[in-house]
mmCIF file of C-alpha atoms and ligand atoms in Angstrom:
data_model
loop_
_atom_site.group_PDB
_atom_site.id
_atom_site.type_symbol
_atom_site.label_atom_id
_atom_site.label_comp_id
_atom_site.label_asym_id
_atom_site.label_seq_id
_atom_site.Cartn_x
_atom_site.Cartn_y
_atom_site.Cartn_z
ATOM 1 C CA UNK A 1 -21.737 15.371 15.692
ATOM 2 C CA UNK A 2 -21.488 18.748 14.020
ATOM 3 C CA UNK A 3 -20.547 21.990 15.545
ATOM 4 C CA UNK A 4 -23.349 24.289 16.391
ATOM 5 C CA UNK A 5 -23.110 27.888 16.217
ATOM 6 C CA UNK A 6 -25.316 30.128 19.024
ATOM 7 C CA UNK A 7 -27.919 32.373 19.295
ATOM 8 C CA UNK A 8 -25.488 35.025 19.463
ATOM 9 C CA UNK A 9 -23.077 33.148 17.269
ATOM 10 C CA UNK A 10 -21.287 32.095 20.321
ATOM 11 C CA UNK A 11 -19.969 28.494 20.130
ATOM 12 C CA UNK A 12 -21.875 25.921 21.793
ATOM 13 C CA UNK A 13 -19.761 22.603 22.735
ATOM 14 C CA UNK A 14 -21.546 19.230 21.362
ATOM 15 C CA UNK A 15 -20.651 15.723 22.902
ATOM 16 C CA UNK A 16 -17.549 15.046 20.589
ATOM 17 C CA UNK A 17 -15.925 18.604 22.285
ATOM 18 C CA UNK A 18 -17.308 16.916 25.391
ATOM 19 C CA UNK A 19 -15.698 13.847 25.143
ATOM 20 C CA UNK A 20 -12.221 14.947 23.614
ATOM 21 C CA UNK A 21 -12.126 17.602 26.668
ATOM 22 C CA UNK A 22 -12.894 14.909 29.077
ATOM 23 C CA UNK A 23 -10.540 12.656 27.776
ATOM 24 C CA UNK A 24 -7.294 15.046 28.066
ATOM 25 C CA UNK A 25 -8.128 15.825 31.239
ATOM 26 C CA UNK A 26 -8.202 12.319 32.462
ATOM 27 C CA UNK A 27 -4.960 12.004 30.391
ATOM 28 C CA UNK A 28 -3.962 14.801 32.548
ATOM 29 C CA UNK A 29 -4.683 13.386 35.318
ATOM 30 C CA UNK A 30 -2.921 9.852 34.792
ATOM 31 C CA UNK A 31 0.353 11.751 33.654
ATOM 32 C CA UNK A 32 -0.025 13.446 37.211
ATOM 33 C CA UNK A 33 -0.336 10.490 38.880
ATOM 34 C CA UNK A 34 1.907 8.404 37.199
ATOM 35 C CA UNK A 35 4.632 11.254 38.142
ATOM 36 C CA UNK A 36 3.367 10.711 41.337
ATOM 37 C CA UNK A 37 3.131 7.124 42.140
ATOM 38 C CA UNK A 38 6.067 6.416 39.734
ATOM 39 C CA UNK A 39 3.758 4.370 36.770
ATOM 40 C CA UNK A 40 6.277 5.654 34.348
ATOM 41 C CA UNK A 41 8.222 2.584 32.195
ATOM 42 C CA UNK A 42 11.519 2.904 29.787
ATOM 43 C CA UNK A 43 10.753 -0.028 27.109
ATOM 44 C CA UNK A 44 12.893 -0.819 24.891
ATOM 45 C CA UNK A 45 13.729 -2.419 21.364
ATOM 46 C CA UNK A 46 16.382 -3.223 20.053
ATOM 47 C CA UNK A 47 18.102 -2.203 17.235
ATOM 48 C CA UNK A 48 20.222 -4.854 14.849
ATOM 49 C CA UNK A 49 22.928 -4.678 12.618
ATOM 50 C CA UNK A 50 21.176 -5.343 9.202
ATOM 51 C CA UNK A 51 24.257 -7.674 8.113
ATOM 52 C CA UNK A 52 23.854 -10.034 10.851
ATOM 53 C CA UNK A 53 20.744 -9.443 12.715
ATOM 54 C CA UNK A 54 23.276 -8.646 16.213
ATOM 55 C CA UNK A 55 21.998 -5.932 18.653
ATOM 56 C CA UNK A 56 23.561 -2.680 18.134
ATOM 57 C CA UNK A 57 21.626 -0.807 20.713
ATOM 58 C CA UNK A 58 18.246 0.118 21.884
ATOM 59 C CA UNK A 59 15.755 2.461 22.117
ATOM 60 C CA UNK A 60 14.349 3.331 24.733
ATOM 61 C CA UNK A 61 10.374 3.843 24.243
ATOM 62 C CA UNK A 62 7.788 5.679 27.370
ATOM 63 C CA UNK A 63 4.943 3.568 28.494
ATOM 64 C CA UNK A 64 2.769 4.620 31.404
ATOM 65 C CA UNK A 65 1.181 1.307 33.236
ATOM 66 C CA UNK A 66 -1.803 2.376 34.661
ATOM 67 C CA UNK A 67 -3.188 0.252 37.681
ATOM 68 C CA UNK A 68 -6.703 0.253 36.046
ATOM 69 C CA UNK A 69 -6.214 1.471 31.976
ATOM 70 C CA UNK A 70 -3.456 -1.062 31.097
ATOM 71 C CA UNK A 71 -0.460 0.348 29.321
ATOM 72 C CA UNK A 72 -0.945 3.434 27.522
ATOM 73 C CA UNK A 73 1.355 4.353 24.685
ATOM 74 C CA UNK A 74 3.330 7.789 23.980
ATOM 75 C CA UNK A 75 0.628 9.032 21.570
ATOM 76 C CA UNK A 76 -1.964 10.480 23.504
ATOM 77 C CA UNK A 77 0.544 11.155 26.107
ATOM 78 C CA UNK A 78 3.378 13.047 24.673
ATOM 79 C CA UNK A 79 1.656 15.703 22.949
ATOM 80 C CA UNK A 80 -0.683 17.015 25.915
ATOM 81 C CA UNK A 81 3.089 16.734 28.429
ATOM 82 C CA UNK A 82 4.263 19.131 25.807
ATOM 83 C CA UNK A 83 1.489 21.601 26.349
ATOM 84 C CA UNK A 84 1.547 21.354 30.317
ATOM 85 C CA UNK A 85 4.852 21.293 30.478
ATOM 86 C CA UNK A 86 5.253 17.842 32.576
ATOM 87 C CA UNK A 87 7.433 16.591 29.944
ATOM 88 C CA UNK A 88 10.248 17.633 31.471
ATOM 89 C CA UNK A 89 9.690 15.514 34.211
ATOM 90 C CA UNK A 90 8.896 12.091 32.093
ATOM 91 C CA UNK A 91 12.198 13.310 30.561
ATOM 92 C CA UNK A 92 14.543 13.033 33.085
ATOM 93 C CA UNK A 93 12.242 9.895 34.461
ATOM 94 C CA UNK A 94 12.713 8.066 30.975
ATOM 95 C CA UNK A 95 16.397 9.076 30.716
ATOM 96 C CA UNK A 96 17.291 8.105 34.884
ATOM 97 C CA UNK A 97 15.426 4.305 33.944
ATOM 98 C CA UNK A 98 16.697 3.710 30.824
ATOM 99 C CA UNK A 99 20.147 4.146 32.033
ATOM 100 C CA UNK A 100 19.786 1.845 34.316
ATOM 101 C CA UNK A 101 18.387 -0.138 32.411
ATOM 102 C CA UNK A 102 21.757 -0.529 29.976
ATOM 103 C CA UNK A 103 23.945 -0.890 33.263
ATOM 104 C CA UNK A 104 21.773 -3.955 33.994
ATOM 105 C CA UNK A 105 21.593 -5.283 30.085
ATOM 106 C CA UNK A 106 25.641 -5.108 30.387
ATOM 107 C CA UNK A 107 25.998 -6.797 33.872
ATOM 108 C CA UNK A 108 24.123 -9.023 32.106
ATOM 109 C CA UNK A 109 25.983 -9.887 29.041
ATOM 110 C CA UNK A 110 29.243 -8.335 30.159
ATOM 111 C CA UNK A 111 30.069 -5.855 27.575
ATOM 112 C CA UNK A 112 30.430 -2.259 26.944
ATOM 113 C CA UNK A 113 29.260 -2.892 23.524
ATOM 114 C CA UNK A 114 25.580 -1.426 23.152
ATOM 115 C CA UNK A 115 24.418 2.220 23.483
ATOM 116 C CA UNK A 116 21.062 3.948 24.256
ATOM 117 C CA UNK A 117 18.592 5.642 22.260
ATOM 118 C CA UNK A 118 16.445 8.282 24.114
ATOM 119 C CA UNK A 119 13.583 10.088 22.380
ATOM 120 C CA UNK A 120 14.038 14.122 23.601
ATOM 121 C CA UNK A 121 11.384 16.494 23.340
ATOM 122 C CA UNK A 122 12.355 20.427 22.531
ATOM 123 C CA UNK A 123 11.211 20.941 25.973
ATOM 124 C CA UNK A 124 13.883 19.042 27.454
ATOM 125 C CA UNK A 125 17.268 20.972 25.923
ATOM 126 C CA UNK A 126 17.359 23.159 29.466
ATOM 127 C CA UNK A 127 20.655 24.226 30.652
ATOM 128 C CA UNK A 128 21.144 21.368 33.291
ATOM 129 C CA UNK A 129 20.654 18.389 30.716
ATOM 130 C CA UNK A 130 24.240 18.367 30.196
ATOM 131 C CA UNK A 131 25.175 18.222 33.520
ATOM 132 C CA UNK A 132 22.149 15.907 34.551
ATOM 133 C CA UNK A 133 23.092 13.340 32.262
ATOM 134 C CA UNK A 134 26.853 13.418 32.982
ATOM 135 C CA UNK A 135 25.593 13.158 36.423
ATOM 136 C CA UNK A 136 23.760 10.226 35.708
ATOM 137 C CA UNK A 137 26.591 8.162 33.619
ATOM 138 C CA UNK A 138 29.097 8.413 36.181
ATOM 139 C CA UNK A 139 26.803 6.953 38.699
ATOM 140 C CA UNK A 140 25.544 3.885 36.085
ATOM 141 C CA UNK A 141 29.443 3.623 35.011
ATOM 142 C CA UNK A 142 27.958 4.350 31.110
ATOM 143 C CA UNK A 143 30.193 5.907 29.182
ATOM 144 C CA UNK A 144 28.413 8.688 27.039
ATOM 145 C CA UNK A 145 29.350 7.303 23.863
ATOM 146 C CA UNK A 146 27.160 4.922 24.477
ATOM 147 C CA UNK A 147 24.242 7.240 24.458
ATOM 148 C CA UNK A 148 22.365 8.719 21.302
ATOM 149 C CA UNK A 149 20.026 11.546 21.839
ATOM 150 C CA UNK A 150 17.204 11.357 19.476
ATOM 151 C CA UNK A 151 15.947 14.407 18.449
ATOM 152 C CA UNK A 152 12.644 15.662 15.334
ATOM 153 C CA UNK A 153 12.795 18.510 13.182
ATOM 154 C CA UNK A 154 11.048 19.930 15.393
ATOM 155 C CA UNK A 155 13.459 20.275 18.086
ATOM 156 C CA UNK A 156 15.901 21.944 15.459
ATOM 157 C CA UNK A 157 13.373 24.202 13.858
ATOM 158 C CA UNK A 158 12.658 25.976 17.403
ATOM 159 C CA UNK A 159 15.615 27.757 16.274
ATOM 160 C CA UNK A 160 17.274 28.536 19.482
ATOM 161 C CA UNK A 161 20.250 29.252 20.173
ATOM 162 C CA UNK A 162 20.076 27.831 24.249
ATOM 163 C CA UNK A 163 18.731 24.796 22.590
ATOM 164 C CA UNK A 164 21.153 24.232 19.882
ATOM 165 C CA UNK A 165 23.866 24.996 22.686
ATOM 166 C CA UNK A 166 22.881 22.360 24.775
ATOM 167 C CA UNK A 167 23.236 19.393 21.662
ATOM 168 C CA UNK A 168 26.176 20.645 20.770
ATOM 169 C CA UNK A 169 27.689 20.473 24.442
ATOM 170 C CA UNK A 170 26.291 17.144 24.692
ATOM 171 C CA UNK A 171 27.480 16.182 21.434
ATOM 172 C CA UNK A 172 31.263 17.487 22.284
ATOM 173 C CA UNK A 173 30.704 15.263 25.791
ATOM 174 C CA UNK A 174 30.398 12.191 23.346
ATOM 175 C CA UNK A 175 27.149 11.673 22.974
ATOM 176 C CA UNK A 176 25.686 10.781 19.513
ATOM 177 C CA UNK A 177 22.759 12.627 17.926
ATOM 178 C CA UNK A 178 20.071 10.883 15.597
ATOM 179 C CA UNK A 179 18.021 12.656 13.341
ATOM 180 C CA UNK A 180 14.577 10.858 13.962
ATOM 181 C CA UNK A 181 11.865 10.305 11.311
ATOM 182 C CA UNK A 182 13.676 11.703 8.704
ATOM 183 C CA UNK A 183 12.249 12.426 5.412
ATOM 184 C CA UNK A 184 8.773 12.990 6.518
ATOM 185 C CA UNK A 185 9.864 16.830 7.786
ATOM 186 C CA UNK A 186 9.592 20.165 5.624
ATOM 187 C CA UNK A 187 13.598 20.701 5.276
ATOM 188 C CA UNK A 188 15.329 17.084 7.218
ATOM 189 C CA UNK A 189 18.099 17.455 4.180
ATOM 190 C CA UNK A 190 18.918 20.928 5.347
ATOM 191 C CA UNK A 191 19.474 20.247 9.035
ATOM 192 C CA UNK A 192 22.405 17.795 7.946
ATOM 193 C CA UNK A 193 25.055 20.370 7.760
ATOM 194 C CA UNK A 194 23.611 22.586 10.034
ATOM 195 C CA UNK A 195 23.877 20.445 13.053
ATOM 196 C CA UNK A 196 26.169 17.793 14.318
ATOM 197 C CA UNK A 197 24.045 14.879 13.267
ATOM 198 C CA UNK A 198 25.801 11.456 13.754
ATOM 199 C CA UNK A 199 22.602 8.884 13.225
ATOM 200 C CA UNK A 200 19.906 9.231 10.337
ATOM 201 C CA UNK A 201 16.623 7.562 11.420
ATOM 202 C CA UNK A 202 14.942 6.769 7.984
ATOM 203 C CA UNK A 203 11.296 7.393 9.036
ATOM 204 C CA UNK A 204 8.838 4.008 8.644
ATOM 205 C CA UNK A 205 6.722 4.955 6.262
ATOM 206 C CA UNK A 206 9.827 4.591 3.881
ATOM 207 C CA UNK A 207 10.425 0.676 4.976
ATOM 208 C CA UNK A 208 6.780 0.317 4.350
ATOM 209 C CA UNK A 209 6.286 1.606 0.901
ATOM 210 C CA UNK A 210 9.567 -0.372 -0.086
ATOM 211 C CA UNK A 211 6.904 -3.622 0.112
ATOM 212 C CA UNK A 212 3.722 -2.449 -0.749
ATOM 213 C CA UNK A 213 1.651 -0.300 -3.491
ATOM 214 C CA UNK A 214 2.424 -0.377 -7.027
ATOM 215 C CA UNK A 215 5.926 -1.932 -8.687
ATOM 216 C CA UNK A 216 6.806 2.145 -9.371
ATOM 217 C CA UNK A 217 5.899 2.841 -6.251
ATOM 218 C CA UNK A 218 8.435 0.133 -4.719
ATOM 219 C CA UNK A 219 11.193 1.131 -7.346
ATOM 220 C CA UNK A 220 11.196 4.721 -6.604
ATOM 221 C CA UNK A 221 10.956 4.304 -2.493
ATOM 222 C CA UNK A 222 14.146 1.954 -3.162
ATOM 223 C CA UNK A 223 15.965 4.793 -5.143
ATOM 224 C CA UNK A 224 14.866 7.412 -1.710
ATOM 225 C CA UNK A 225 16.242 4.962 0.526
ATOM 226 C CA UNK A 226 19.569 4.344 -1.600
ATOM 227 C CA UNK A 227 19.648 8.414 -1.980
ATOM 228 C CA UNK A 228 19.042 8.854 1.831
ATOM 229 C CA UNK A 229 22.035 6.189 2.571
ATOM 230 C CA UNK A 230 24.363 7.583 0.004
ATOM 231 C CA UNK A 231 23.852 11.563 1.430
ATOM 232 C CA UNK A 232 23.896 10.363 5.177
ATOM 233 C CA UNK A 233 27.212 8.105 4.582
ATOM 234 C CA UNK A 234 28.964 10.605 2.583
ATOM 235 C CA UNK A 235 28.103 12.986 5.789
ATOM 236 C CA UNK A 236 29.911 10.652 7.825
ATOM 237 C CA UNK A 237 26.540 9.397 9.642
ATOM 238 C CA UNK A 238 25.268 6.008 10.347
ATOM 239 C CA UNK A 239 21.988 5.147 8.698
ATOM 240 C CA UNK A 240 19.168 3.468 10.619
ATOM 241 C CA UNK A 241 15.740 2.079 9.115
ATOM 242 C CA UNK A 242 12.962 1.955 11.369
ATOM 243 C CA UNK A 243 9.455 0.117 11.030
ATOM 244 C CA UNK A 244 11.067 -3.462 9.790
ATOM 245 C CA UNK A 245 8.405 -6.163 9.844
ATOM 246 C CA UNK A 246 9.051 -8.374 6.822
ATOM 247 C CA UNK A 247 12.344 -10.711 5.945
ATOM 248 C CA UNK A 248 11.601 -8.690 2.373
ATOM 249 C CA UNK A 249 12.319 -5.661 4.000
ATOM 250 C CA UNK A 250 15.804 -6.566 6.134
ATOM 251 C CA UNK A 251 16.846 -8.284 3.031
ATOM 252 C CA UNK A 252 15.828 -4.925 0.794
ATOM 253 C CA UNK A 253 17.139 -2.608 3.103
ATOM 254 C CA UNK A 254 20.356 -4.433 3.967
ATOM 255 C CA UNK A 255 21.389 -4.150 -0.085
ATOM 256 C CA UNK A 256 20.642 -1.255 -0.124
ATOM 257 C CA UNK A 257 23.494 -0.226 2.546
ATOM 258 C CA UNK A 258 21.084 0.600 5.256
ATOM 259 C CA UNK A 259 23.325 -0.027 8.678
ATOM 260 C CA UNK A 260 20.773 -0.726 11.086
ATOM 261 C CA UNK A 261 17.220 -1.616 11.765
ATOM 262 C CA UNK A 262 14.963 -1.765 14.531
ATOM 263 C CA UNK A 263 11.195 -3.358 13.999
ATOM 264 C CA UNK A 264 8.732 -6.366 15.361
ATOM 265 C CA UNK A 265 10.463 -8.517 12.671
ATOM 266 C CA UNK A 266 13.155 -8.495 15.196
ATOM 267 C CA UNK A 267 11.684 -7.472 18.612
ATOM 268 C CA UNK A 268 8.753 -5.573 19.661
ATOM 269 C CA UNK A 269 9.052 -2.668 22.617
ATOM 270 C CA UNK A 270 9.357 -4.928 25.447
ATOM 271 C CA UNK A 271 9.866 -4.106 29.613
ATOM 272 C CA UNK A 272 13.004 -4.545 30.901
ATOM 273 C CA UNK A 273 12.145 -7.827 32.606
ATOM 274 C CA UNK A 274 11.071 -9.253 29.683
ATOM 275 C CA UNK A 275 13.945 -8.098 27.569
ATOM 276 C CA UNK A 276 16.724 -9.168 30.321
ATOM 277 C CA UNK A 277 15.189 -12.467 29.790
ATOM 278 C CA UNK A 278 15.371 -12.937 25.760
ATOM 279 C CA UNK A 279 18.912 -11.274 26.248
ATOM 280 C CA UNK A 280 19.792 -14.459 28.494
ATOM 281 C CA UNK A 281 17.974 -17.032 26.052
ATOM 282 C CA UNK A 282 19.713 -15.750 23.311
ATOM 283 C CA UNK A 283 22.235 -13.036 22.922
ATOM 284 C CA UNK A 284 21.076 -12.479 19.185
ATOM 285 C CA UNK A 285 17.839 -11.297 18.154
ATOM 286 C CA UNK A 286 16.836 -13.760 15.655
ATOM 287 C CA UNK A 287 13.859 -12.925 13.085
ATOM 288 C CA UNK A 288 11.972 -15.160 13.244
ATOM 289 C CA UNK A 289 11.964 -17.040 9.381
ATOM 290 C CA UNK A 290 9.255 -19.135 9.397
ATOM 291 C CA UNK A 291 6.750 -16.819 9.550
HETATM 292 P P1 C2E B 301 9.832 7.037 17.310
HETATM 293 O O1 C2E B 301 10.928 7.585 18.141
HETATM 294 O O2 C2E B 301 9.933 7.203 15.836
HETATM 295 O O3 C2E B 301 9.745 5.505 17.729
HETATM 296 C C1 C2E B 301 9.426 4.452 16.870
HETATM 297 C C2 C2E B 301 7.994 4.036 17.022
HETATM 298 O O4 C2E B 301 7.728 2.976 16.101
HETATM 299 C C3 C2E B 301 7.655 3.444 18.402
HETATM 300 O O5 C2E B 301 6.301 3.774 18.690
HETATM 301 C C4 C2E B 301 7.787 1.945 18.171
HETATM 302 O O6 C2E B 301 7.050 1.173 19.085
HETATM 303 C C5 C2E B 301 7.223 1.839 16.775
HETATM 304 N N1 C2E B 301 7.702 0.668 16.054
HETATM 305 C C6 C2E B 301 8.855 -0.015 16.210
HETATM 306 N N2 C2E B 301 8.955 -1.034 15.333
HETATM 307 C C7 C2E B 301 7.830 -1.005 14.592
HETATM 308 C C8 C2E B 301 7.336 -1.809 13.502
HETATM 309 O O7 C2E B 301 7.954 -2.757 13.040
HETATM 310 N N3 C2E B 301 6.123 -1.459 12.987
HETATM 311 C C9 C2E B 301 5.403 -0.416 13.476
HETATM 312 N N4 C2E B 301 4.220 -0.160 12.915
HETATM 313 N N5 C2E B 301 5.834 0.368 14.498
HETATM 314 C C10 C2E B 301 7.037 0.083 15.041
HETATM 315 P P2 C2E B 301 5.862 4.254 20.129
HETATM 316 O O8 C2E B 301 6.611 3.482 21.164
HETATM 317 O O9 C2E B 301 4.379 4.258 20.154
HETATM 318 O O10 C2E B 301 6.399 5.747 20.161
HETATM 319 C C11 C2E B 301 5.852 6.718 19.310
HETATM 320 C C12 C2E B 301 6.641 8.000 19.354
HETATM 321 O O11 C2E B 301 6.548 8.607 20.638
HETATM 322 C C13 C2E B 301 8.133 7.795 19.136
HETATM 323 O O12 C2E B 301 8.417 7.656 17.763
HETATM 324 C C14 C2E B 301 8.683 9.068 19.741
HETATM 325 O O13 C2E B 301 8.576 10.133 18.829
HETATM 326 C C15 C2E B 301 7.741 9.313 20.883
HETATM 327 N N6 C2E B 301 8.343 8.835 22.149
HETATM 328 C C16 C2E B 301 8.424 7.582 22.638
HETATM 329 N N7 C2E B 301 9.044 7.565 23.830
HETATM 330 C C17 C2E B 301 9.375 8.859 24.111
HETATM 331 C C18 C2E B 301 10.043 9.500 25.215
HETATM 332 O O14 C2E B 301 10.501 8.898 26.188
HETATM 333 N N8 C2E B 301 10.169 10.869 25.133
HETATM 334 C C19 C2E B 301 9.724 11.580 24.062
HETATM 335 N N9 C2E B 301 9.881 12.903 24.065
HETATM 336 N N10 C2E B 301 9.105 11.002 23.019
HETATM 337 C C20 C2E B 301 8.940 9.653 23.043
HETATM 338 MG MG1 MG B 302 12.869 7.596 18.202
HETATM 339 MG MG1 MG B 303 11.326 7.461 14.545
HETATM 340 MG MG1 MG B 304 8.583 7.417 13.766
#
């Protein structure tokens, strides 16, 4: 449908406006509701060594389980919590399950040995994370070097100083900060000696071009990849791939000195009934090399 302009060259709203306005505010309304009535789940996946396939940690991933839609993924959600503001509250419900969540993988398997990667929004760098998420280790018995904040561009680009404050008072409490989707921003080189970055999340579409499109297309994402790793290392940080589906690309990445991994080659997002229960039938994630 095309947009229509008025008699008096006022806009008039056609079905598509319609429908997209009608949507958000039923999005709106399930975000509400699954505040409310607590439909709010901390997924996770984990995330391997590359030289062994072992779990190194896990991310931590929002769904919202709606009683009648299903599970709906961060997409549609995140963007419209930003605008309204309820992110902040999805926040701190993501962060207080997912927390839990790693006391209960390590009762399971009896180690201190993974850590936590939670996605944060610009909107959540208030004053009282610090002290929220201390708050919140002590009572999980989580040490918070176990915990990597995951943070966009965009969070650093806000450019302010409260926010920067706040990751770097979390950073000096031991938590780890990953740069997330990196190399897909306008300036994700510059912010790497401008912050305290620890983790470099090499964004997907990097892990996907290494496999597909031309031979020169394949050859140069190798040489970004190796460049990416050889910067980040040099900084002292860890380099993560992310978006793994093919034994081609583990075997690609891991030569080319990528640390870590996390994709469905491995593991997909799962609940963390689901995930307690591969943990138990197998402590490794195994790809799965048949397929
Ligand atoms: P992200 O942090 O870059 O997370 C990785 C995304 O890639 C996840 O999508 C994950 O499910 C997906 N993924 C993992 N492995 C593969 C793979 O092998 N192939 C493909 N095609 N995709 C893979 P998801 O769960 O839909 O999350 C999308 C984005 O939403 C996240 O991107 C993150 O930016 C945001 N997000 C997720 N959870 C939260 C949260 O609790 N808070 C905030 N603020 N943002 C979140
Ligand atoms: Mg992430
Ligand atoms: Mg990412
Ligand atoms: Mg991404």
């Amino acid at each position: 449908a095309r947009k229509h302009d008025g008699k008096n060259g006022l806009q008039v709203f056609d079905a598509s406006m319609l429908d997209t306005a009608r949507e958000r505010h039923e999005i709106e309304q399930c975000i509400e509701a699954g505040l409310k009535d607590d439909h709010f789940e901390a997924w996770l996946q984990p995330i391997v060594s590359l030289s062994d396939g072992q779990i190194a940690g896990f991310e931590a991933l929002m769904r919202l389980n709606h009683p009648e839609k299903g599970i709906m993924p961060p997409g549609k959600i995140i963007g419209i919590a930003e605008e309204t503001g309820t992110i902040a509250r999805i926040g701190d419900c993501i962060l207080e399950k997912a927390i839990r969540h790693l006391a209960d993988i390590s009762a399971l398997d009896g180690t201190q040995n993974t850590y936590l990667a939670v996605n944060f929004s610009p909107l959540q760098f208030e004053l009282t994370l610090p002290h929220k998420l201390a708050a919140l280790l002590l009572k999980h018995h989580i040490s918070p070097n176990r915990i990597v904040i995951e943070i966009t561009e965009a969070v650093l680009m806000l450019d302010n100083p409260e926010v920067h404050g706040v990751l770097k008072q979390l950073n000096e409490f031991g938590c780890r900060i990953a740069l997330d989707d990196f190399g897909t921003g306008y300036s994700s080189l510059s912010y790497l000696n401008r912050f305290p970055v620890d983790i470099v999340k090499v964004d997907q579409s990097f892990t996907r071009s290494l496999s597909s499109g031309t031979a020169d297309v394949r050859r140069k994402s190798r040489m970004l990849i190796k460049g990416i790793r050889t910067i980040s290392h040099q900084m002292g940080c860890t380099v993560v791939a992310e978006g793994i589906e093919t034994q081609e690309q583990w075997q690609l990445l891991r030569k080319l000195g990528v640390d870590c991994g996390q994709g469905y080659l491995f593991s997909r997002p799962m609940p963390i009934g689901k995930m307690l229960a591969m943990l138990e039938s197998d402590s490794e994630v195994k790809a799965n090399t048949q397929g």
